[in-house]
Amino acid sequence: MPIATRAFAAVAADKPLEPYRFDRRDPGPDDVAIEIKYCGVCHSDLHIAKNDLGGTRYPIVPGHEIAGLVTAVGGNVSRFKVGDRVGVGCMVDSCRTCAACQEGEEQYCVPGMTQTYGSADPLGEPVSQAITQGGYSDRITVNQDFVLRIPDSLPLDAAAPLLCAGITTYSPLRHWNVGEGSKVAVVGLGGLGHMAVKLAHAMGAEVTVLSTSDRKKADAERMGAKHFLINSDKAAMQAAAEKFDLIINTVSATHEIAGHLNLLARDGTMVMLGLTTEGMPVFAMPLLWRRRAVAGSLIGGIRETQEMLDFCAEHGIACDIETIAPDQINEAYARMEKSDVRYRFVIDMAKMA
Ligand code: NAP
Ligand code: ZN
Ligand code: ZN
């Protein structure tokens, strides 16, 4: 029996999201059926709903920061049982055979991971569902290998955004070996940015936030930032030259990045996380004189996502959230576009009409 599912979907780039009903597949032998309790609202959801990147297929149910409870498992599933607290992030499957998958970096799967929403759905949702549909919904069925365990000490609502904002910032902090004494700058204090601050601080780094205004200064300090700069303050930017080993750039829009390169110390790297499609000029001179680099990073693999959840439990870290009802999603998007989020909206599915 397919699982009747209530959701909110984007139906066109210029229309508000609206209630949407569809069926999820009944769990197969390797599947876990989940009742979604909470889903975080990522800026990527907004990019896809509004077709910022091109190619969005409608209707689409966004949402890839899913936290809920297991309601049923298939016959081959031994790691999860009914009632377990679980999470699902940005991926629900991958090819499993390419080098990236074999190394546990499924997000870089060569033929392409199956994204939680908007990917061709090889398993085929039963009712006219050619693409996967995400977490702004009350039910989901996911292959057990792409289900994460949410530690008991983390509240489900504040843990939900860890499934994207958490892993997307944890992975580059680990990859670039952030530890005791590292100097890390975080550009943009939104959903990703606030997690980057908390995680880098917990790893022992000295953290600086670069923001467009001073509105979030007190919050940044509470999260563990030692310094706070306004990007447009030329004198402050000048004074911070050559200071940072790593810059985590979470800005969700095209912006001037050349001026940030001088902030990097020798061998420093700026990691771009924002999903922007326009070019942003970078000049060779500031790079070569200090062997600096500009890099990118995409979410993180399943094994690393579990490691991040366990790290958060161990360090008592979760997201700062503002809980909303599903029908407040359009208002939440409007506020997100104004950078007015402290620091992640999370949809409470119990409030689904
Ligand atoms: P968010 O909560 O909206 O935060 C973005 C922040 O960027 C804002 O709070 C603001 O910070 C700053 N900002 C926005 N517009 C700006 C502009 N025009 N100039 C300068 N700063 C600006 O977004 P998010 O959910 O953290 O996502 C951030 C970006 O990462 C999005 O593009 C998202 O799609 C992408 N993303 C990528 C991955 C990945 O795997 N690489 C994963 C998830 C999300 P201040 O208020 O501090 O200035
Ligand atoms: Zn996301
Ligand atoms: Zn693969």
PDB file of N, CA and C in Angstrom, residues 172-254:
ATOM      1  N   PRO A 172      34.275  20.590   5.078  1.00  0.00           N
ATOM      2  CA  PRO A 172      35.484  21.368   4.739  1.00  0.00           C
ATOM      3  C   PRO A 172      36.350  21.693   5.958  1.00  0.00           C
ATOM      4  N   LEU A 173      35.750  21.873   7.121  1.00  0.00           N
ATOM      5  CA  LEU A 173      36.576  22.138   8.313  1.00  0.00           C
ATOM      6  C   LEU A 173      37.494  20.939   8.562  1.00  0.00           C
ATOM      7  N   ARG A 174      36.975  19.727   8.384  1.00  0.00           N
ATOM      8  CA  ARG A 174      37.794  18.517   8.559  1.00  0.00           C
ATOM      9  C   ARG A 174      38.789  18.366   7.413  1.00  0.00           C
ATOM     10  N   HIS A 175      38.302  18.571   6.180  1.00  0.00           N
ATOM     11  CA  HIS A 175      39.169  18.345   5.017  1.00  0.00           C
ATOM     12  C   HIS A 175      40.402  19.243   5.072  1.00  0.00           C
ATOM     13  N   TRP A 176      40.197  20.499   5.529  1.00  0.00           N
ATOM     14  CA  TRP A 176      41.324  21.433   5.606  1.00  0.00           C
ATOM     15  C   TRP A 176      41.943  21.434   7.003  1.00  0.00           C
ATOM     16  N   ASN A 177      41.710  20.334   7.742  1.00  0.00           N
ATOM     17  CA  ASN A 177      42.438  20.057   8.995  1.00  0.00           C
ATOM     18  C   ASN A 177      42.357  21.164  10.043  1.00  0.00           C
ATOM     19  N   VAL A 178      41.183  21.705  10.230  1.00  0.00           N
ATOM     20  CA  VAL A 178      41.012  22.714  11.272  1.00  0.00           C
ATOM     21  C   VAL A 178      41.139  22.049  12.637  1.00  0.00           C
ATOM     22  N   GLY A 179      41.882  22.681  13.502  1.00  0.00           N
ATOM     23  CA  GLY A 179      42.081  22.148  14.849  1.00  0.00           C
ATOM     24  C   GLY A 179      42.485  23.251  15.792  1.00  0.00           C
ATOM     25  N   GLU A 180      43.044  22.847  16.921  1.00  0.00           N
ATOM     26  CA  GLU A 180      43.463  23.792  17.960  1.00  0.00           C
ATOM     27  C   GLU A 180      44.333  24.895  17.350  1.00  0.00           C
ATOM     28  N   GLY A 181      43.919  26.138  17.538  1.00  0.00           N
ATOM     29  CA  GLY A 181      44.748  27.263  17.093  1.00  0.00           C
ATOM     30  C   GLY A 181      44.546  27.682  15.643  1.00  0.00           C
ATOM     31  N   SER A 182      43.800  26.917  14.836  1.00  0.00           N
ATOM     32  CA  SER A 182      43.555  27.343  13.454  1.00  0.00           C
ATOM     33  C   SER A 182      42.812  28.671  13.479  1.00  0.00           C
ATOM     34  N   LYS A 183      43.071  29.479  12.464  1.00  0.00           N
ATOM     35  CA  LYS A 183      42.344  30.748  12.359  1.00  0.00           C
ATOM     36  C   LYS A 183      41.370  30.639  11.192  1.00  0.00           C
ATOM     37  N   VAL A 184      40.083  30.653  11.538  1.00  0.00           N
ATOM     38  CA  VAL A 184      39.028  30.416  10.538  1.00  0.00           C
ATOM     39  C   VAL A 184      38.130  31.648  10.452  1.00  0.00           C
ATOM     40  N   ALA A 185      37.850  32.083   9.223  1.00  0.00           N
ATOM     41  CA  ALA A 185      36.855  33.146   9.021  1.00  0.00           C
ATOM     42  C   ALA A 185      35.629  32.544   8.359  1.00  0.00           C
ATOM     43  N   VAL A 186      34.469  33.010   8.766  1.00  0.00           N
ATOM     44  CA  VAL A 186      33.209  32.545   8.187  1.00  0.00           C
ATOM     45  C   VAL A 186      32.531  33.758   7.563  1.00  0.00           C
ATOM     46  N   VAL A 187      32.271  33.693   6.254  1.00  0.00           N
ATOM     47  CA  VAL A 187      31.620  34.812   5.566  1.00  0.00           C
ATOM     48  C   VAL A 187      30.136  34.498   5.441  1.00  0.00           C
ATOM     49  N   GLY A 188      29.279  35.364   6.001  1.00  0.00           N
ATOM     50  CA  GLY A 188      27.825  35.173   5.954  1.00  0.00           C
ATOM     51  C   GLY A 188      27.342  34.399   7.171  1.00  0.00           C
ATOM     52  N   LEU A 189      26.578  35.068   8.035  1.00  0.00           N
ATOM     53  CA  LEU A 189      26.086  34.362   9.229  1.00  0.00           C
ATOM     54  C   LEU A 189      24.612  34.003   9.024  1.00  0.00           C
ATOM     55  N   GLY A 190      24.393  32.971   8.202  1.00  0.00           N
ATOM     56  CA  GLY A 190      23.051  32.420   8.019  1.00  0.00           C
ATOM     57  C   GLY A 190      23.039  31.002   8.566  1.00  0.00           C
ATOM     58  N   GLY A 191      22.252  30.121   7.910  1.00  0.00           N
ATOM     59  CA  GLY A 191      22.138  28.741   8.372  1.00  0.00           C
ATOM     60  C   GLY A 191      23.480  28.018   8.356  1.00  0.00           C
ATOM     61  N   LEU A 192      24.167  28.057   7.213  1.00  0.00           N
ATOM     62  CA  LEU A 192      25.469  27.388   7.127  1.00  0.00           C
ATOM     63  C   LEU A 192      26.485  28.105   8.006  1.00  0.00           C
ATOM     64  N   GLY A 193      26.491  29.440   7.897  1.00  0.00           N
ATOM     65  CA  GLY A 193      27.495  30.220   8.612  1.00  0.00           C
ATOM     66  C   GLY A 193      27.464  29.987  10.114  1.00  0.00           C
ATOM     67  N   HIS A 194      26.271  29.959  10.693  1.00  0.00           N
ATOM     68  CA  HIS A 194      26.226  29.825  12.157  1.00  0.00           C
ATOM     69  C   HIS A 194      26.707  28.450  12.593  1.00  0.00           C
ATOM     70  N   MET A 195      26.483  27.428  11.742  1.00  0.00           N
ATOM     71  CA  MET A 195      27.017  26.099  12.079  1.00  0.00           C
ATOM     72  C   MET A 195      28.533  26.058  11.903  1.00  0.00           C
ATOM     73  N   ALA A 196      29.040  26.766  10.879  1.00  0.00           N
ATOM     74  CA  ALA A 196      30.492  26.820  10.686  1.00  0.00           C
ATOM     75  C   ALA A 196      31.154  27.426  11.928  1.00  0.00           C
ATOM     76  N   VAL A 197      30.541  28.474  12.484  1.00  0.00           N
ATOM     77  CA  VAL A 197      31.115  29.118  13.672  1.00  0.00           C
ATOM     78  C   VAL A 197      31.145  28.133  14.841  1.00  0.00           C
ATOM     79  N   LYS A 198      30.005  27.487  15.099  1.00  0.00           N
ATOM     80  CA  LYS A 198      29.939  26.586  16.255  1.00  0.00           C
ATOM     81  C   LYS A 198      30.903  25.403  16.102  1.00  0.00           C
ATOM     82  N   LEU A 199      30.942  24.828  14.896  1.00  0.00           N
ATOM     83  CA  LEU A 199      31.774  23.639  14.688  1.00  0.00           C
ATOM     84  C   LEU A 199      33.259  23.991  14.747  1.00  0.00           C
ATOM     85  N   ALA A 200      33.639  25.083  14.082  1.00  0.00           N
ATOM     86  CA  ALA A 200      35.064  25.465  14.076  1.00  0.00           C
ATOM     87  C   ALA A 200      35.514  25.789  15.506  1.00  0.00           C
ATOM     88  N   HIS A 201      34.651  26.469  16.244  1.00  0.00           N
ATOM     89  CA  HIS A 201      34.978  26.801  17.645  1.00  0.00           C
ATOM     90  C   HIS A 201      35.180  25.519  18.460  1.00  0.00           C
ATOM     91  N   ALA A 202      34.272  24.544  18.248  1.00  0.00           N
ATOM     92  CA  ALA A 202      34.374  23.282  18.994  1.00  0.00           C
ATOM     93  C   ALA A 202      35.628  22.499  18.607  1.00  0.00           C
ATOM     94  N   MET A 203      36.117  22.715  17.388  1.00  0.00           N
ATOM     95  CA  MET A 203      37.340  22.025  16.953  1.00  0.00           C
ATOM     96  C   MET A 203      38.604  22.728  17.474  1.00  0.00           C
ATOM     97  N   GLY A 204      38.406  23.860  18.134  1.00  0.00           N
ATOM     98  CA  GLY A 204      39.557  24.555  18.734  1.00  0.00           C
ATOM     99  C   GLY A 204      40.046  25.760  17.956  1.00  0.00           C
ATOM    100  N   ALA A 205      39.336  26.134  16.895  1.00  0.00           N
ATOM    101  CA  ALA A 205      39.798  27.256  16.067  1.00  0.00           C
ATOM    102  C   ALA A 205      39.450  28.600  16.703  1.00  0.00           C
ATOM    103  N   GLU A 206      40.197  29.621  16.291  1.00  0.00           N
ATOM    104  CA  GLU A 206      39.819  30.999  16.632  1.00  0.00           C
ATOM    105  C   GLU A 206      38.987  31.501  15.449  1.00  0.00           C
ATOM    106  N   VAL A 207      37.734  31.863  15.727  1.00  0.00           N
ATOM    107  CA  VAL A 207      36.782  32.124  14.633  1.00  0.00           C
ATOM    108  C   VAL A 207      36.469  33.615  14.503  1.00  0.00           C
ATOM    109  N   THR A 208      36.444  34.075  13.269  1.00  0.00           N
ATOM    110  CA  THR A 208      36.047  35.446  12.948  1.00  0.00           C
ATOM    111  C   THR A 208      34.856  35.385  11.999  1.00  0.00           C
ATOM    112  N   VAL A 209      33.851  36.217  12.221  1.00  0.00           N
ATOM    113  CA  VAL A 209      32.709  36.277  11.304  1.00  0.00           C
ATOM    114  C   VAL A 209      32.818  37.538  10.459  1.00  0.00           C
ATOM    115  N   LEU A 210      32.578  37.389   9.156  1.00  0.00           N
ATOM    116  CA  LEU A 210      32.486  38.526   8.245  1.00  0.00           C
ATOM    117  C   LEU A 210      31.043  38.622   7.788  1.00  0.00           C
ATOM    118  N   SER A 211      30.411  39.744   8.088  1.00  0.00           N
ATOM    119  CA  SER A 211      28.984  39.875   7.828  1.00  0.00           C
ATOM    120  C   SER A 211      28.730  41.198   7.123  1.00  0.00           C
ATOM    121  N   THR A 212      27.500  41.371   6.592  1.00  0.00           N
ATOM    122  CA  THR A 212      27.205  42.602   5.861  1.00  0.00           C
ATOM    123  C   THR A 212      26.786  43.748   6.785  1.00  0.00           C
ATOM    124  N   SER A 213      26.480  43.451   8.047  1.00  0.00           N
ATOM    125  CA  SER A 213      26.095  44.508   8.988  1.00  0.00           C
ATOM    126  C   SER A 213      26.494  44.054  10.384  1.00  0.00           C
ATOM    127  N   ASP A 214      26.274  44.926  11.364  1.00  0.00           N
ATOM    128  CA  ASP A 214      26.628  44.516  12.737  1.00  0.00           C
ATOM    129  C   ASP A 214      25.438  43.904  13.488  1.00  0.00           C
ATOM    130  N   ARG A 215      24.332  43.667  12.756  1.00  0.00           N
ATOM    131  CA  ARG A 215      23.107  43.160  13.407  1.00  0.00           C
ATOM    132  C   ARG A 215      23.322  41.839  14.145  1.00  0.00           C
ATOM    133  N   LYS A 216      24.245  41.013  13.659  1.00  0.00           N
ATOM    134  CA  LYS A 216      24.377  39.658  14.195  1.00  0.00           C
ATOM    135  C   LYS A 216      25.616  39.495  15.092  1.00  0.00           C
ATOM    136  N   LYS A 217      26.214  40.620  15.467  1.00  0.00           N
ATOM    137  CA  LYS A 217      27.494  40.569  16.199  1.00  0.00           C
ATOM    138  C   LYS A 217      27.354  39.819  17.530  1.00  0.00           C
ATOM    139  N   ALA A 218      26.353  40.192  18.315  1.00  0.00           N
ATOM    140  CA  ALA A 218      26.204  39.567  19.644  1.00  0.00           C
ATOM    141  C   ALA A 218      25.946  38.066  19.496  1.00  0.00           C
ATOM    142  N   ASP A 219      25.145  37.701  18.500  1.00  0.00           N
ATOM    143  CA  ASP A 219      24.865  36.276  18.271  1.00  0.00           C
ATOM    144  C   ASP A 219      26.154  35.535  17.902  1.00  0.00           C
ATOM    145  N   ALA A 220      26.940  36.148  17.017  1.00  0.00           N
ATOM    146  CA  ALA A 220      28.181  35.497  16.572  1.00  0.00           C
ATOM    147  C   ALA A 220      29.081  35.217  17.766  1.00  0.00           C
ATOM    148  N   GLU A 221      29.170  36.185  18.651  1.00  0.00           N
ATOM    149  CA  GLU A 221      30.043  36.008  19.828  1.00  0.00           C
ATOM    150  C   GLU A 221      29.505  34.909  20.736  1.00  0.00           C
ATOM    151  N   ARG A 222      28.188  34.872  20.895  1.00  0.00           N
ATOM    152  CA  ARG A 222      27.577  33.814  21.714  1.00  0.00           C
ATOM    153  C   ARG A 222      27.865  32.435  21.124  1.00  0.00           C
ATOM    154  N   MET A 223      27.928  32.352  19.784  1.00  0.00           N
ATOM    155  CA  MET A 223      28.179  31.056  19.123  1.00  0.00           C
ATOM    156  C   MET A 223      29.650  30.642  19.186  1.00  0.00           C
ATOM    157  N   GLY A 224      30.508  31.564  19.600  1.00  0.00           N
ATOM    158  CA  GLY A 224      31.919  31.193  19.733  1.00  0.00           C
ATOM    159  C   GLY A 224      32.881  32.027  18.904  1.00  0.00           C
ATOM    160  N   ALA A 225      32.374  33.009  18.153  1.00  0.00           N
ATOM    161  CA  ALA A 225      33.286  33.844  17.359  1.00  0.00           C
ATOM    162  C   ALA A 225      34.039  34.799  18.277  1.00  0.00           C
ATOM    163  N   LYS A 226      35.329  34.962  17.993  1.00  0.00           N
ATOM    164  CA  LYS A 226      36.134  35.875  18.812  1.00  0.00           C
ATOM    165  C   LYS A 226      36.138  37.275  18.197  1.00  0.00           C
ATOM    166  N   HIS A 227      36.078  37.324  16.866  1.00  0.00           N
ATOM    167  CA  HIS A 227      36.112  38.624  16.176  1.00  0.00           C
ATOM    168  C   HIS A 227      34.949  38.718  15.205  1.00  0.00           C
ATOM    169  N   PHE A 228      34.558  39.945  14.881  1.00  0.00           N
ATOM    170  CA  PHE A 228      33.429  40.185  13.977  1.00  0.00           C
ATOM    171  C   PHE A 228      33.782  41.364  13.083  1.00  0.00           C
ATOM    172  N   LEU A 229      33.740  41.157  11.774  1.00  0.00           N
ATOM    173  CA  LEU A 229      34.069  42.236  10.832  1.00  0.00           C
ATOM    174  C   LEU A 229      32.907  42.473   9.878  1.00  0.00           C
ATOM    175  N   ILE A 230      32.771  43.715   9.441  1.00  0.00           N
ATOM    176  CA  ILE A 230      31.782  44.024   8.406  1.00  0.00           C
ATOM    177  C   ILE A 230      32.533  44.099   7.074  1.00  0.00           C
ATOM    178  N   ASN A 231      32.090  43.263   6.087  1.00  0.00           N
ATOM    179  CA  ASN A 231      32.878  43.140   4.844  1.00  0.00           C
ATOM    180  C   ASN A 231      33.120  44.468   4.134  1.00  0.00           C
ATOM    181  N   SER A 232      32.178  45.400   4.284  1.00  0.00           N
ATOM    182  CA  SER A 232      32.326  46.669   3.561  1.00  0.00           C
ATOM    183  C   SER A 232      33.241  47.656   4.291  1.00  0.00           C
ATOM    184  N   ASP A 233      33.700  47.308   5.475  1.00  0.00           N
ATOM    185  CA  ASP A 233      34.576  48.190   6.265  1.00  0.00           C
ATOM    186  C   ASP A 233      36.023  47.987   5.792  1.00  0.00           C
ATOM    187  N   LYS A 234      36.450  48.853   4.876  1.00  0.00           N
ATOM    188  CA  LYS A 234      37.758  48.671   4.217  1.00  0.00           C
ATOM    189  C   LYS A 234      38.913  48.649   5.229  1.00  0.00           C
ATOM    190  N   ALA A 235      38.842  49.524   6.231  1.00  0.00           N
ATOM    191  CA  ALA A 235      39.947  49.600   7.202  1.00  0.00           C
ATOM    192  C   ALA A 235      40.037  48.296   8.003  1.00  0.00           C
ATOM    193  N   ALA A 236      38.878  47.753   8.398  1.00  0.00           N
ATOM    194  CA  ALA A 236      38.871  46.503   9.175  1.00  0.00           C
ATOM    195  C   ALA A 236      39.364  45.341   8.314  1.00  0.00           C
ATOM    196  N   MET A 237      38.965  45.333   7.040  1.00  0.00           N
ATOM    197  CA  MET A 237      39.407  44.267   6.133  1.00  0.00           C
ATOM    198  C   MET A 237      40.928  44.360   5.940  1.00  0.00           C
ATOM    199  N   GLN A 238      41.415  45.577   5.823  1.00  0.00           N
ATOM    200  CA  GLN A 238      42.858  45.797   5.659  1.00  0.00           C
ATOM    201  C   GLN A 238      43.614  45.284   6.887  1.00  0.00           C
ATOM    202  N   ALA A 239      43.065  45.579   8.051  1.00  0.00           N
ATOM    203  CA  ALA A 239      43.725  45.181   9.304  1.00  0.00           C
ATOM    204  C   ALA A 239      43.724  43.655   9.473  1.00  0.00           C
ATOM    205  N   ALA A 240      42.798  42.978   8.792  1.00  0.00           N
ATOM    206  CA  ALA A 240      42.712  41.512   8.924  1.00  0.00           C
ATOM    207  C   ALA A 240      43.525  40.780   7.848  1.00  0.00           C
ATOM    208  N   ALA A 241      44.296  41.518   7.043  1.00  0.00           N
ATOM    209  CA  ALA A 241      45.061  40.907   5.946  1.00  0.00           C
ATOM    210  C   ALA A 241      45.977  39.796   6.480  1.00  0.00           C
ATOM    211  N   GLU A 242      46.059  38.711   5.714  1.00  0.00           N
ATOM    212  CA  GLU A 242      46.984  37.599   5.981  1.00  0.00           C
ATOM    213  C   GLU A 242      46.712  36.871   7.297  1.00  0.00           C
ATOM    214  N   LYS A 243      45.499  36.962   7.807  1.00  0.00           N
ATOM    215  CA  LYS A 243      45.220  36.411   9.142  1.00  0.00           C
ATOM    216  C   LYS A 243      44.731  34.953   9.134  1.00  0.00           C
ATOM    217  N   PHE A 244      44.048  34.518   8.055  1.00  0.00           N
ATOM    218  CA  PHE A 244      43.264  33.280   8.182  1.00  0.00           C
ATOM    219  C   PHE A 244      43.855  32.090   7.416  1.00  0.00           C
ATOM    220  N   ASP A 245      43.763  30.924   8.057  1.00  0.00           N
ATOM    221  CA  ASP A 245      44.178  29.672   7.397  1.00  0.00           C
ATOM    222  C   ASP A 245      43.071  29.187   6.461  1.00  0.00           C
ATOM    223  N   LEU A 246      41.827  29.452   6.868  1.00  0.00           N
ATOM    224  CA  LEU A 246      40.695  28.943   6.088  1.00  0.00           C
ATOM    225  C   LEU A 246      39.570  29.964   6.158  1.00  0.00           C
ATOM    226  N   ILE A 247      38.977  30.241   4.996  1.00  0.00           N
ATOM    227  CA  ILE A 247      37.764  31.072   4.972  1.00  0.00           C
ATOM    228  C   ILE A 247      36.634  30.193   4.452  1.00  0.00           C
ATOM    229  N   ILE A 248      35.566  30.080   5.235  1.00  0.00           N
ATOM    230  CA  ILE A 248      34.381  29.333   4.807  1.00  0.00           C
ATOM    231  C   ILE A 248      33.399  30.378   4.292  1.00  0.00           C
ATOM    232  N   ASN A 249      33.194  30.396   2.985  1.00  0.00           N
ATOM    233  CA  ASN A 249      32.339  31.416   2.372  1.00  0.00           C
ATOM    234  C   ASN A 249      30.951  30.837   2.112  1.00  0.00           C
ATOM    235  N   THR A 250      29.972  31.304   2.884  1.00  0.00           N
ATOM    236  CA  THR A 250      28.608  30.736   2.793  1.00  0.00           C
ATOM    237  C   THR A 250      27.625  31.699   2.124  1.00  0.00           C
ATOM    238  N   VAL A 251      28.118  32.741   1.498  1.00  0.00           N
ATOM    239  CA  VAL A 251      27.204  33.747   0.924  1.00  0.00           C
ATOM    240  C   VAL A 251      26.371  33.117  -0.202  1.00  0.00           C
ATOM    241  N   SER A 252      25.068  33.406  -0.161  1.00  0.00           N
ATOM    242  CA  SER A 252      24.120  32.745  -1.066  1.00  0.00           C
ATOM    243  C   SER A 252      23.925  33.489  -2.377  1.00  0.00           C
ATOM    244  N   ALA A 253      24.699  34.556  -2.603  1.00  0.00           N
ATOM    245  CA  ALA A 253      24.511  35.367  -3.814  1.00  0.00           C
ATOM    246  C   ALA A 253      25.870  35.716  -4.398  1.00  0.00           C
ATOM    247  N   THR A 254      25.850  36.142  -5.666  1.00  0.00           N
ATOM    248  CA  THR A 254      27.088  36.612  -6.300  1.00  0.00           C
ATOM    249  C   THR A 254      27.603  37.799  -5.496  1.00  0.00           C
TER     250      THR A 254
END
